[in-house]
Amino acid sequence: MVKAVVGANWGDEGKGKITDMLAEQADIVIRFQGGANAGHTIVNDYGKFALHTLPSGVFYNHTTSIIGNGVALNIPILFEELKSITDRNVPMPKLLVSDRAQMVMPYHILLDQYEEERLGGKSFGSTKSGIAPFYSDKYAKIGFQVSELFDEECLKEKAKRVCELKNVLFEHLYHKPGISPDELLDTLHQYREMVEPYVCNVSAYLDQAIKDGKTILLEGQLGTLKDPDHGIYPMVTSSSTLAAFGAIGAGIPPYEIRQVVTVCKAYSSSVGAGAFVSEIFGEEADELRTRGGDGGEFGATTGRPRRMGWFDCVASKYGCRLQGTTDVAFTVLDVLGYLDEIPVCVGYEIDGEVTTEFPVTYKLEKAKPVYEKLPGWKCDIRGIKNYDELPQNCRAYIEFIEKQIGYPITMVSNGPGRSDIIYRKR
Ligand code: GDP
């Protein structure tokens, strides 16, 4: 049984918490896209952790954690992260790295930084983790695949070829020092030594696991609106954030993905640039940001304050549709307990017309939110375990949103911890 846990919106919906929670019943947790540019925050018996590369199943003894071929693998960061959790008494996880995963190289990170500098005010708000240069190189067929670390001839030839190409940019576009093939080769040898014990033919491993009836979780990063095809291009990430891509980024048949848990946060937040129709500002935003998440809505990787907004039914309906949602996990609902009334964006007004269909980017930039206000519940809902025990107005909020987005909310998260979850019968 393969399940995907993915985001409906801009990311930071609480996928880490939901994956960590579902991993209790899983044998394998696999990251299938993205890199160390975004983070999941997880609160469990060992403490509070920000994971950037490791799958959110690493806290259990019974799970195998896999870095799939679709991931932008930053080897030093992976090993730093492993150390950071084992230093805090988490047992060393069982880890496998796909032999077909490609590696983020130090020059990708430099290129990302230099390009953001060059763009100045017109930058994309990149986290400067090298992700866009990495995926560009992957598709330009000049990336380094983990398997290639074990073919010395290929490495030597490619290191030389890549340096020639990159040095044109370094020297002539960015006016920075170039990189040397010997240094690059050295780095690649270090990476080989670090990763060798974990390298695996992951698609063959998963094929057997599926035959053996194992439960496999595909863990997505970011959300639908950051997908390079279906998101708010060009303010998107560089790999597909959709559950469908889980089949590719892990190496399994698409029809094996039986459940798609799409995580939706009870209000909106976004990092980076781009249109954000239900965005709020000033004191209203500051209050939601400080109360939001677990200790405030600040980036898990960068620490920068997230942009805040009310729940957006238009974006979330679209986000759930593109994911192929079977279940919605509705998270961080407890945070809204302070509000007298809660605005919900139910439509976009574009050129005088109201629509509930999420538009392409140039139209999105003209969209104004149409709000409906729902009464708040004015109390703390943490600790509640049964849906029927939630305050009436809180259930009304959930059911209103469920109707607007058209996908079943089967889980409601009312706190950051593993056990802060309310299952709803279908
Ligand atoms: P992800 O990237 O989708 O995993 O999301 P993040 O980890 O960036 O953001 C989610 C934040 O909300 C984290 O700080 C979580 O600990 C926290 N969180 C998750 N679910 C809940 C919830 O139901 N209530 C509260 N208060 N916090 C939550």
XYZ file of C-alpha atoms and ligand atoms in Angstrom:
454
model
C 0.000 0.000 0.000
C 1.519 3.299 -1.086
C 0.269 6.596 0.355
C 1.430 10.096 -0.530
C 1.502 13.016 1.906
C 1.564 16.270 -0.044
C 0.685 19.961 0.313
C -2.296 21.767 -1.220
C -0.874 25.270 -1.120
C 2.465 27.047 -0.805
C 4.087 24.565 1.563
C 4.402 24.731 5.367
C 0.984 23.132 5.742
C 2.228 20.707 8.400
C 3.186 17.770 6.147
C 6.071 16.857 8.463
C 3.744 16.365 11.404
C 1.246 14.327 9.365
C 4.029 12.159 7.860
C 5.632 11.600 11.263
C 2.197 10.597 12.582
C 1.351 8.257 9.670
C 4.868 6.787 9.780
C 3.868 4.955 12.950
C 1.950 2.565 10.686
C 4.467 2.611 7.814
C 7.455 0.455 6.871
C 9.136 2.872 4.491
C 9.133 6.677 4.194
C 10.594 8.126 1.033
C 11.352 11.667 -0.103
C 10.692 11.933 -3.849
C 11.434 15.561 -4.819
C 12.947 18.832 -3.643
C 16.046 19.348 -1.609
C 17.234 20.990 1.562
C 15.558 24.271 0.575
C 12.440 23.769 2.672
C 11.998 22.246 6.070
C 9.520 20.262 8.084
C 9.094 20.942 11.760
C 8.320 17.886 13.833
C 7.491 17.654 17.513
C 7.685 14.190 19.082
C 8.963 12.311 22.117
C 12.581 13.241 21.312
C 11.890 16.972 21.118
C 11.387 19.506 18.337
C 13.266 19.011 15.059
C 13.577 20.843 11.755
C 14.254 18.339 8.970
C 15.359 19.492 5.543
C 16.507 16.349 3.790
C 15.765 13.311 5.929
C 12.307 11.776 5.534
C 9.971 12.407 8.469
C 10.005 8.686 9.379
C 13.498 8.826 10.859
C 12.229 8.955 14.419
C 10.907 5.393 14.435
C 12.968 2.222 14.734
C 10.704 0.214 12.464
C 10.855 2.452 9.365
C 13.360 2.571 6.537
C 14.038 6.118 5.339
C 14.807 6.611 1.680
C 16.156 9.472 -0.403
C 14.537 8.874 -3.787
C 15.982 9.564 -7.224
C 13.846 12.700 -7.613
C 15.512 14.496 -4.702
C 18.222 17.159 -4.951
C 20.673 15.425 -2.646
C 23.043 17.629 -0.700
C 25.384 15.062 0.840
C 27.072 17.250 3.518
C 23.670 18.498 4.682
C 22.276 14.958 4.796
C 25.097 13.822 7.072
C 24.957 16.936 9.248
C 21.273 16.299 9.716
C 21.833 12.650 10.614
C 24.374 13.747 13.217
C 22.066 16.441 14.569
C 19.354 13.887 15.340
C 21.630 11.108 16.656
C 23.327 13.713 18.900
C 19.895 14.199 20.467
C 19.450 10.484 21.238
C 17.387 9.504 18.199
C 18.651 6.007 17.202
C 20.569 5.930 13.896
C 17.822 5.531 11.266
C 17.890 2.841 8.602
C 18.761 4.970 5.582
C 18.930 4.207 1.859
C 19.957 6.587 -0.909
C 18.916 5.943 -4.493
C 21.811 5.206 -6.842
C 19.916 7.356 -9.347
C 19.616 10.427 -7.098
C 21.663 13.378 -8.279
C 23.807 15.541 -6.040
C 23.749 19.245 -5.313
C 27.321 20.438 -5.837
C 28.997 23.422 -4.120
C 28.934 25.339 -7.413
C 25.127 25.031 -7.571
C 24.900 26.857 -4.260
C 27.314 29.557 -5.460
C 25.381 29.980 -8.706
C 22.140 30.366 -6.758
C 23.680 33.054 -4.526
C 25.312 34.948 -7.386
C 22.152 34.882 -9.487
C 20.008 36.221 -6.634
C 22.596 38.987 -6.131
C 22.560 39.783 -9.846
C 18.751 39.955 -9.941
C 18.662 42.225 -6.888
C 15.091 43.401 -6.243
C 13.768 41.153 -9.048
C 14.897 37.940 -7.361
C 12.616 34.917 -6.836
C 13.269 34.808 -3.109
C 15.336 31.638 -3.459
C 16.634 30.024 -0.281
C 20.014 29.918 -2.072
C 20.353 26.175 -1.554
C 21.325 25.578 -5.177
C 18.052 23.888 -6.084
C 17.246 25.737 -9.336
C 20.819 25.407 -10.747
C 20.792 21.743 -9.658
C 17.587 20.836 -11.509
C 18.632 22.936 -14.532
C 21.797 20.840 -14.756
C 19.896 17.600 -14.268
C 17.730 18.322 -17.298
C 20.687 19.751 -19.238
C 22.252 16.317 -18.600
C 25.330 17.637 -16.824
C 24.324 16.610 -13.297
C 26.210 14.075 -11.169
C 24.237 10.935 -10.360
C 25.219 8.988 -7.217
C 25.978 5.921 -9.389
C 28.577 7.930 -11.300
C 30.662 8.329 -8.138
C 31.716 4.732 -8.717
C 32.934 5.284 -12.263
C 36.227 7.149 -11.918
C 36.788 7.673 -15.633
C 33.364 9.243 -16.072
C 33.893 11.457 -13.011
C 37.201 12.824 -14.253
C 35.919 13.601 -17.708
C 32.709 15.172 -16.424
C 34.422 17.272 -13.731
C 36.577 18.817 -16.446
C 33.641 19.395 -18.791
C 31.442 20.920 -16.072
C 34.183 23.291 -14.879
C 34.730 24.589 -18.411
C 31.058 25.411 -18.704
C 30.520 26.845 -15.220
C 33.649 28.956 -15.330
C 32.259 30.946 -18.251
C 29.411 32.038 -15.976
C 31.562 32.526 -12.895
C 34.159 34.639 -14.670
C 32.183 36.520 -17.293
C 28.669 36.887 -15.909
C 29.256 37.049 -12.170
C 32.894 38.231 -12.127
C 33.833 35.710 -9.451
C 36.708 33.219 -9.176
C 36.352 30.030 -11.224
C 36.334 26.429 -9.957
C 39.042 23.828 -10.597
C 38.421 20.270 -11.876
C 40.828 18.839 -9.274
C 38.982 20.480 -6.414
C 35.658 19.293 -7.807
C 36.997 15.757 -8.148
C 38.178 15.886 -4.540
C 34.701 16.904 -3.394
C 33.162 14.065 -5.408
C 35.553 11.563 -3.800
C 34.544 12.809 -0.346
C 30.872 12.425 -1.253
C 31.549 8.878 -2.472
C 33.111 7.913 0.827
C 30.215 9.366 2.811
C 27.338 7.943 0.797
C 28.694 4.520 -0.217
C 27.246 2.503 2.710
C 23.720 3.733 1.919
C 23.534 3.429 -1.862
C 20.682 1.258 -3.103
C 18.777 0.321 -6.234
C 15.663 1.899 -4.756
C 13.128 1.032 -7.458
C 14.034 -2.676 -7.137
C 13.848 -2.389 -3.330
C 10.404 -0.764 -3.517
C 9.161 -3.290 -6.084
C 9.912 -6.069 -3.594
C 8.452 -4.055 -0.711
C 5.187 -3.585 -2.623
C 5.081 -7.339 -3.385
C 5.643 -8.043 0.316
C 2.652 -5.862 1.218
C 4.664 -3.168 2.999
C 3.221 0.260 3.728
C 5.133 2.995 1.936
C 4.752 6.741 2.486
C 5.793 9.195 -0.203
C 6.660 12.490 1.476
C 6.209 15.645 -0.574
C 7.877 18.985 -0.050
C 6.160 22.378 -0.561
C 2.701 22.268 -2.196
C 0.685 22.378 -5.425
C 1.079 26.121 -5.930
C 4.867 25.713 -6.074
C 4.703 23.035 -8.773
C 6.658 24.113 -11.876
C 3.772 23.183 -14.219
C 0.613 23.683 -12.189
C 1.804 26.308 -9.708
C 2.252 30.065 -9.926
C 5.022 29.962 -12.534
C 7.676 31.371 -12.379
C 7.363 31.800 -8.594
C 7.614 28.050 -8.163
C 10.122 25.458 -7.091
C 12.175 23.396 -9.542
C 10.717 19.915 -9.088
C 7.134 18.703 -9.197
C 5.369 18.863 -5.846
C 2.500 16.628 -6.963
C 1.682 13.154 -5.683
C 1.806 11.861 -9.263
C 5.490 12.733 -9.361
C 5.949 10.426 -6.378
C 5.841 7.527 -8.822
C 8.729 9.008 -10.793
C 10.766 10.422 -7.938
C 10.618 7.126 -6.040
C 10.538 4.704 -8.977
C 7.201 2.907 -8.522
C 4.192 2.303 -10.815
C 1.712 5.229 -10.651
C -1.245 2.922 -9.980
C 0.326 1.774 -6.709
C -0.420 5.150 -5.065
C -3.741 4.301 -3.427
C -4.155 7.147 -0.962
C -3.265 10.814 -1.395
C -3.365 12.721 1.876
C -3.336 16.393 0.989
C -2.389 18.649 3.860
C -4.258 21.964 4.111
C -3.597 24.504 6.834
C -6.624 26.207 8.443
C -5.250 29.598 7.292
C -2.670 30.525 4.648
C 1.030 31.281 4.730
C 3.637 31.591 2.030
C 7.325 32.268 1.701
C 9.058 33.900 -1.224
C 7.598 36.191 -3.841
C 4.454 35.728 -5.941
C 0.739 36.525 -5.944
C -1.030 35.678 -2.679
C -4.667 36.710 -3.010
C -5.866 36.268 0.579
C -2.747 37.865 2.081
C -3.195 40.042 5.159
C -0.891 42.729 6.467
C -0.082 44.862 9.489
C -1.199 43.972 12.983
C -3.732 41.420 11.777
C -0.935 39.490 10.019
C 1.538 39.932 12.882
C -0.914 38.455 15.341
C -1.644 35.387 13.182
C 2.085 34.952 12.440
C 3.064 35.004 16.118
C 0.266 32.670 17.158
C 0.655 30.422 14.102
C 2.263 26.988 13.742
C 4.161 25.906 16.807
C 5.933 29.024 18.039
C 5.201 31.304 15.095
C 5.208 31.205 11.315
C 8.885 31.628 10.480
C 10.731 29.620 7.818
C 12.186 26.305 9.068
C 15.233 26.762 6.788
C 15.732 30.514 6.669
C 13.952 31.802 9.787
C 12.345 34.518 7.678
C 8.818 35.623 8.606
C 6.165 33.931 6.464
C 3.569 35.984 4.593
C 0.168 35.387 6.192
C -3.403 35.167 4.890
C -6.874 33.770 5.464
C -7.885 30.341 4.196
C -8.191 30.368 0.419
C -10.867 27.980 -0.888
C -10.059 28.751 -4.541
C -6.371 27.890 -4.199
C -7.054 24.906 -1.931
C -9.749 23.389 -4.167
C -7.312 23.608 -7.084
C -4.440 22.398 -4.900
C -6.417 19.325 -3.824
C -7.606 18.603 -7.370
C -4.117 18.549 -8.859
C -2.893 16.276 -6.092
C -5.644 13.733 -6.739
C -6.725 14.002 -3.116
C -8.415 11.090 -1.382
C -8.123 12.603 2.120
C -7.586 16.128 3.381
C -5.633 16.573 6.610
C -6.752 19.963 7.964
C -4.024 21.324 10.222
C -3.207 24.033 12.750
C -6.874 24.668 13.441
C -6.189 25.302 17.142
C -4.396 28.558 16.259
C -7.624 30.252 15.106
C -9.255 30.022 18.545
C -8.554 33.710 19.328
C -10.681 35.195 16.537
C -14.211 36.611 16.927
C -14.879 35.985 13.277
C -12.794 34.329 10.595
C -12.725 35.548 7.000
C -12.505 32.793 4.365
C -11.690 33.554 0.740
C -14.436 31.907 -1.338
C -13.803 33.458 -4.749
C -11.494 35.648 -6.797
C -12.685 38.797 -8.492
C -10.784 39.251 -11.741
C -11.663 42.124 -14.103
C -15.057 42.507 -12.424
C -15.982 38.811 -12.566
C -15.989 36.371 -9.684
C -14.520 32.919 -10.209
C -13.773 29.888 -8.047
C -11.324 28.439 -10.582
C -7.672 29.098 -9.812
C -6.291 31.115 -12.747
C -2.953 31.284 -14.570
C -0.374 33.632 -13.093
C -0.985 36.866 -14.994
C -4.696 36.716 -14.097
C -3.928 35.660 -10.537
C -1.955 38.854 -10.099
C -5.137 40.851 -10.782
C -7.345 38.776 -8.474
C -9.007 40.341 -5.453
C -10.339 38.126 -2.670
C -14.067 37.663 -2.086
C -14.531 36.898 1.596
C -17.204 35.255 3.628
C -16.967 35.703 7.403
C -17.580 32.776 9.714
C -18.072 33.061 13.467
C -15.088 32.095 15.623
C -15.247 29.602 18.517
C -13.201 31.614 21.000
C -11.662 28.759 22.932
C -8.724 26.372 22.995
C -9.450 23.153 21.120
C -6.141 21.424 21.886
C -6.514 18.079 23.597
C -9.898 17.300 22.041
C -9.892 13.775 20.542
C -13.423 13.379 19.155
C -14.870 15.391 16.326
C -18.232 15.764 18.065
C -16.539 17.443 21.025
C -15.266 20.324 18.924
C -17.249 23.561 19.423
C -20.178 23.956 17.040
C -18.618 26.979 15.251
C -15.376 25.096 14.805
C -17.147 22.168 13.147
C -19.093 24.661 11.035
C -15.769 26.178 9.868
C -14.401 22.738 8.904
C -17.604 21.692 7.146
C -17.910 25.005 5.294
C -14.380 24.623 3.941
C -14.915 20.963 3.081
C -17.937 21.928 1.013
C -16.095 24.749 -0.741
C -13.068 22.655 -1.691
C -15.025 19.491 -2.480
C -12.653 16.940 -0.896
C -13.240 15.058 2.371
C -11.493 16.365 5.476
C -10.819 13.076 7.260
C -8.186 14.312 9.726
C -8.153 17.476 11.809
C -4.913 18.452 13.497
C -5.349 20.489 16.682
C -1.770 20.755 17.928
C 1.802 20.144 16.771
C 2.300 16.803 18.570
C 1.910 13.317 17.108
C -1.244 12.586 19.051
C -2.957 15.935 18.395
C -5.242 14.510 15.748
C -8.958 13.969 15.321
C -10.060 11.339 12.805
C -13.387 11.907 11.153
C -15.542 9.093 9.877
C -16.338 9.315 6.191
P 5.637 21.334 6.461
O 6.832 21.822 5.715
O 4.434 21.184 5.602
O 5.927 20.103 7.255
O 5.248 22.462 7.508
P 6.166 23.217 8.595
O 6.822 22.230 9.445
O 7.006 24.244 7.963
O 5.054 24.070 9.351
C 4.118 23.562 10.123
C 4.279 24.135 11.528
O 3.088 23.947 12.226
C 5.325 23.392 12.365
O 5.888 24.303 13.275
C 4.505 22.330 13.097
O 5.080 21.917 14.317
C 3.250 23.070 13.328
N 2.029 22.276 13.349
C 1.659 21.223 12.563
N 0.395 20.859 12.828
C -0.037 21.704 13.798
C -1.288 21.871 14.485
O -2.263 21.173 14.239
N -1.352 22.879 15.409
C -0.295 23.704 15.680
N -0.469 24.662 16.589
N 0.871 23.587 15.045
C 0.990 22.602 14.120
